[in-house]
């Protein structure tokens, strides 16, 4: 914590999972842009349990360049855990989280430091174009944002990505206050307040390799996000109850008025029973999902486990 130094430090956090083919290009491009900045920088690569040669590339880079720091996880903990670890270990006056596949273009970094210099504390990077995402990914992504914005009190920026930057104060808030096990990091970035701004960028095609997010992973992620940021699904039980009470009333009035013979009505009973039970089980299932999240939070297992680090002077306490 040297106040005397003039130059500010930018921490660039890069999550890496099986990015062997993309890493050399990323390092080259990012270092080029970063050395031209009038900020000092540290490049923190978080190796999220890669099974390919990513770690050995990172080791070589960290031996050559002391500004390259590596956090090596004991196994794969997921992209968000990697970003959180990077935030935890970063020392910068500004912290940028970005992907290793060059989809988040390093050319944006000068614009980000400019925003910091103008006093902005939270910078959301919004995609204007996503070269790689297919039609299905784009449609489901916009449907997801529409849904979450409709049922949550928080407003989520559609197309906000995992590319974002926070200053020291905002980073400290993320480190200390947003430690949920089931989480949506870019959601927190949007709700913590501070002086915010948005920059747009064109997502490039992946430099190499494949996306690690399958549609199934994205679905689980979306469901968890909804459960984390909205209690609305819990209220479905009340709405379903009111709806069935009204339906029951209508059936009662109808039965009293027509006084049909008791034996007929088998179909009605079967249909009603199936419908009611389906509603009941869905509601129980939703409650179960919330309980599962409570259980996960209660167990309080670590968000990530670090096996070892390179060039990291200060070890994180906790
Ligand atoms: N990633 C990670 N852990 C994972 C999956 C992905 O650290 O379990 C990293 C990955 O290496 C990349 C970033 O997170 O730098 C984004 O992943 P990807 O490019 O596969 O996602 P997409 O851009 O397709 O949404
Ligand atoms: Mg990507």
Short mmCIF file of N, CA, C and O in Angstrom, two decimals, residues 256-310:
data_model
loop_
_atom_site.label_atom_id
_atom_site.label_comp_id
_atom_site.label_asym_id
_atom_site.label_seq_id
_atom_site.Cartn_x
_atom_site.Cartn_y
_atom_site.Cartn_z
N UNK A 256 -73.89 -27.52 -7.79
CA UNK A 256 -75.13 -27.24 -7.06
C UNK A 256 -76.26 -26.87 -8.01
O UNK A 256 -77.42 -27.26 -7.82
N UNK A 257 -75.92 -26.09 -9.05
CA UNK A 257 -76.95 -25.62 -9.97
C UNK A 257 -77.48 -26.75 -10.85
O UNK A 257 -78.68 -26.88 -11.08
N UNK A 258 -76.61 -27.57 -11.34
CA UNK A 258 -77.06 -28.59 -12.30
C UNK A 258 -77.51 -29.87 -11.58
O UNK A 258 -78.34 -30.60 -12.09
N UNK A 259 -76.95 -30.13 -10.38
CA UNK A 259 -77.27 -31.34 -9.61
C UNK A 259 -77.24 -32.58 -10.50
O UNK A 259 -78.19 -33.35 -10.56
N UNK A 260 -76.15 -32.68 -11.19
CA UNK A 260 -76.01 -33.87 -12.06
C UNK A 260 -75.88 -35.12 -11.20
O UNK A 260 -75.45 -35.04 -10.05
N UNK A 261 -76.19 -36.23 -11.77
CA UNK A 261 -76.07 -37.50 -11.05
C UNK A 261 -74.62 -37.75 -10.68
O UNK A 261 -73.72 -37.43 -11.44
N UNK A 262 -74.38 -38.32 -9.53
CA UNK A 262 -73.02 -38.50 -9.04
C UNK A 262 -72.10 -39.32 -9.93
O UNK A 262 -70.95 -38.97 -10.09
N UNK A 263 -72.54 -40.45 -10.53
CA UNK A 263 -71.58 -41.32 -11.23
C UNK A 263 -70.86 -40.66 -12.40
O UNK A 263 -69.70 -40.96 -12.62
N UNK A 264 -71.52 -39.80 -13.14
CA UNK A 264 -70.79 -39.18 -14.25
C UNK A 264 -69.78 -38.18 -13.66
O UNK A 264 -69.92 -37.76 -12.52
N UNK A 265 -68.78 -37.80 -14.43
CA UNK A 265 -67.80 -36.83 -13.93
C UNK A 265 -66.45 -37.46 -13.66
O UNK A 265 -65.56 -36.83 -13.10
N UNK A 266 -66.27 -38.71 -14.08
CA UNK A 266 -64.99 -39.40 -13.88
C UNK A 266 -63.86 -38.60 -14.54
O UNK A 266 -62.83 -38.33 -13.92
N UNK A 267 -64.09 -38.20 -15.80
CA UNK A 267 -63.05 -37.47 -16.54
C UNK A 267 -62.68 -36.18 -15.81
O UNK A 267 -61.49 -35.87 -15.66
N UNK A 268 -63.70 -35.46 -15.34
CA UNK A 268 -63.44 -34.20 -14.65
C UNK A 268 -62.52 -34.44 -13.45
O UNK A 268 -61.54 -33.70 -13.22
N UNK A 269 -62.85 -35.49 -12.68
CA UNK A 269 -62.06 -35.76 -11.46
C UNK A 269 -60.61 -36.09 -11.82
O UNK A 269 -59.67 -35.55 -11.23
N UNK A 270 -60.45 -36.95 -12.83
CA UNK A 270 -59.08 -37.34 -13.21
C UNK A 270 -58.29 -36.12 -13.69
O UNK A 270 -57.16 -35.88 -13.25
N UNK A 271 -58.92 -35.32 -14.55
CA UNK A 271 -58.21 -34.15 -15.08
C UNK A 271 -57.85 -33.20 -13.95
O UNK A 271 -56.71 -32.73 -13.83
N UNK A 272 -58.83 -32.96 -13.07
CA UNK A 272 -58.58 -32.03 -11.97
C UNK A 272 -57.46 -32.53 -11.06
O UNK A 272 -56.57 -31.77 -10.65
N UNK A 273 -57.50 -33.84 -10.77
CA UNK A 273 -56.48 -34.40 -9.88
C UNK A 273 -55.09 -34.26 -10.47
O UNK A 273 -54.14 -33.84 -9.81
N UNK A 274 -55.00 -34.64 -11.77
CA UNK A 274 -53.68 -34.54 -12.43
C UNK A 274 -53.18 -33.11 -12.38
O UNK A 274 -52.03 -32.83 -12.06
N UNK A 275 -54.08 -32.19 -12.71
CA UNK A 275 -53.71 -30.78 -12.78
C UNK A 275 -53.26 -30.27 -11.40
O UNK A 275 -52.21 -29.64 -11.25
N UNK A 276 -54.06 -30.60 -10.39
CA UNK A 276 -53.77 -30.12 -9.03
C UNK A 276 -52.44 -30.70 -8.52
O UNK A 276 -51.61 -29.99 -7.96
N UNK A 277 -52.26 -32.01 -8.73
CA UNK A 277 -51.02 -32.63 -8.25
C UNK A 277 -49.81 -32.06 -8.98
O UNK A 277 -48.77 -31.83 -8.37
N UNK A 278 -49.98 -31.82 -10.28
CA UNK A 278 -48.86 -31.26 -11.03
C UNK A 278 -48.47 -29.92 -10.43
O UNK A 278 -47.29 -29.65 -10.17
N UNK A 279 -49.49 -29.09 -10.17
CA UNK A 279 -49.22 -27.77 -9.60
C UNK A 279 -48.53 -27.90 -8.25
O UNK A 279 -47.55 -27.22 -7.96
N UNK A 280 -49.04 -28.82 -7.45
CA UNK A 280 -48.50 -29.02 -6.10
C UNK A 280 -47.03 -29.43 -6.15
O UNK A 280 -46.19 -28.91 -5.43
N UNK A 281 -46.73 -30.38 -7.03
CA UNK A 281 -45.36 -30.87 -7.10
C UNK A 281 -44.41 -29.81 -7.64
O UNK A 281 -43.27 -29.71 -7.19
N UNK A 282 -44.89 -29.03 -8.59
CA UNK A 282 -44.02 -27.96 -9.11
C UNK A 282 -43.67 -27.00 -7.98
O UNK A 282 -42.51 -26.63 -7.78
N UNK A 283 -44.69 -26.64 -7.19
CA UNK A 283 -44.45 -25.70 -6.10
C UNK A 283 -43.51 -26.31 -5.06
O UNK A 283 -42.56 -25.66 -4.59
N UNK A 284 -43.72 -27.59 -4.75
CA UNK A 284 -42.82 -28.25 -3.79
C UNK A 284 -41.40 -28.28 -4.35
O UNK A 284 -40.42 -28.05 -3.65
N UNK A 285 -41.30 -28.55 -5.64
CA UNK A 285 -39.99 -28.59 -6.30
C UNK A 285 -39.28 -27.25 -6.18
O UNK A 285 -38.08 -27.19 -5.90
N UNK A 286 -40.03 -26.18 -6.40
CA UNK A 286 -39.42 -24.84 -6.32
C UNK A 286 -38.93 -24.58 -4.90
O UNK A 286 -37.81 -24.11 -4.69
N UNK A 287 -39.77 -24.94 -3.92
CA UNK A 287 -39.34 -24.76 -2.52
C UNK A 287 -38.07 -25.58 -2.27
O UNK A 287 -37.13 -25.12 -1.63
N UNK A 288 -38.04 -26.79 -2.82
CA UNK A 288 -36.87 -27.65 -2.68
C UNK A 288 -35.61 -26.98 -3.23
O UNK A 288 -34.55 -27.06 -2.61
N UNK A 289 -35.76 -26.30 -4.37
CA UNK A 289 -34.59 -25.63 -4.96
C UNK A 289 -34.05 -24.55 -4.02
O UNK A 289 -32.84 -24.39 -3.86
N UNK A 290 -34.97 -23.80 -3.42
CA UNK A 290 -34.52 -22.76 -2.49
C UNK A 290 -33.86 -23.38 -1.27
O UNK A 290 -32.87 -22.88 -0.75
N UNK A 291 -34.43 -24.50 -0.80
CA UNK A 291 -33.83 -25.17 0.37
C UNK A 291 -32.44 -25.67 0.00
O UNK A 291 -31.50 -25.58 0.80
N UNK A 292 -32.29 -26.18 -1.22
CA UNK A 292 -30.97 -26.67 -1.65
C UNK A 292 -29.95 -25.54 -1.59
O UNK A 292 -28.81 -25.73 -1.17
N UNK A 293 -30.38 -24.33 -2.02
CA UNK A 293 -29.45 -23.19 -1.98
C UNK A 293 -29.12 -22.84 -0.53
O UNK A 293 -27.96 -22.63 -0.17
N UNK A 294 -30.14 -22.85 0.33
CA UNK A 294 -29.90 -22.56 1.75
C UNK A 294 -28.90 -23.55 2.34
O UNK A 294 -27.99 -23.19 3.08
N UNK A 295 -29.07 -24.80 1.97
CA UNK A 295 -28.21 -25.88 2.46
C UNK A 295 -26.77 -25.66 2.00
O UNK A 295 -25.82 -25.77 2.79
N UNK A 296 -26.62 -25.31 0.72
CA UNK A 296 -25.28 -25.05 0.18
C UNK A 296 -24.63 -23.89 0.92
O UNK A 296 -23.45 -23.94 1.27
N UNK A 297 -25.40 -22.84 1.16
CA UNK A 297 -24.84 -21.67 1.85
C UNK A 297 -24.46 -22.04 3.29
O UNK A 297 -23.43 -21.62 3.80
N UNK A 298 -25.32 -22.85 3.91
CA UNK A 298 -25.10 -23.23 5.30
C UNK A 298 -23.83 -24.05 5.46
O UNK A 298 -23.09 -23.90 6.43
N UNK A 299 -23.57 -24.91 4.51
CA UNK A 299 -22.37 -25.75 4.59
C UNK A 299 -21.11 -24.91 4.52
O UNK A 299 -20.06 -25.29 5.02
N UNK A 300 -21.23 -23.75 3.85
CA UNK A 300 -20.14 -22.79 3.81
C UNK A 300 -18.81 -23.38 3.33
O UNK A 300 -17.78 -23.12 3.91
N UNK A 301 -18.89 -24.17 2.31
CA UNK A 301 -17.64 -24.70 1.73
C UNK A 301 -16.94 -23.58 0.97
O UNK A 301 -17.59 -22.65 0.53
N UNK A 302 -15.63 -23.68 0.80
CA UNK A 302 -14.93 -22.58 0.12
C UNK A 302 -15.37 -22.42 -1.34
O UNK A 302 -15.73 -23.40 -2.00
N UNK A 303 -15.34 -21.17 -1.79
CA UNK A 303 -15.70 -20.88 -3.18
C UNK A 303 -14.66 -21.49 -4.11
O UNK A 303 -14.97 -21.93 -5.21
N UNK A 304 -13.41 -21.51 -3.64
CA UNK A 304 -12.33 -22.11 -4.44
C UNK A 304 -11.22 -22.57 -3.49
O UNK A 304 -11.15 -22.12 -2.33
N UNK A 305 -10.38 -23.47 -3.94
CA UNK A 305 -9.22 -23.90 -3.14
C UNK A 305 -7.97 -23.68 -3.99
O UNK A 305 -7.90 -24.16 -5.13
N UNK A 306 -7.03 -22.94 -3.44
CA UNK A 306 -5.80 -22.64 -4.19
C UNK A 306 -4.77 -23.70 -3.86
O UNK A 306 -4.53 -24.02 -2.70
N UNK A 307 -4.18 -24.27 -4.90
CA UNK A 307 -3.15 -25.26 -4.68
C UNK A 307 -1.78 -24.56 -4.53
O UNK A 307 -1.03 -24.84 -3.62
N UNK A 308 -1.47 -23.65 -5.45
CA UNK A 308 -0.24 -22.88 -5.33
C UNK A 308 -0.31 -21.63 -6.20
O UNK A 308 -1.23 -21.50 -7.02
N UNK A 309 0.64 -20.74 -5.99
CA UNK A 309 0.65 -19.49 -6.77
C UNK A 309 2.05 -19.21 -7.31
O UNK A 309 3.02 -19.82 -6.86
N UNK A 310 2.13 -18.33 -8.29
CA UNK A 310 3.44 -17.90 -8.83
C UNK A 310 3.50 -16.37 -8.82
O UNK A 310 2.50 -15.72 -9.18
#
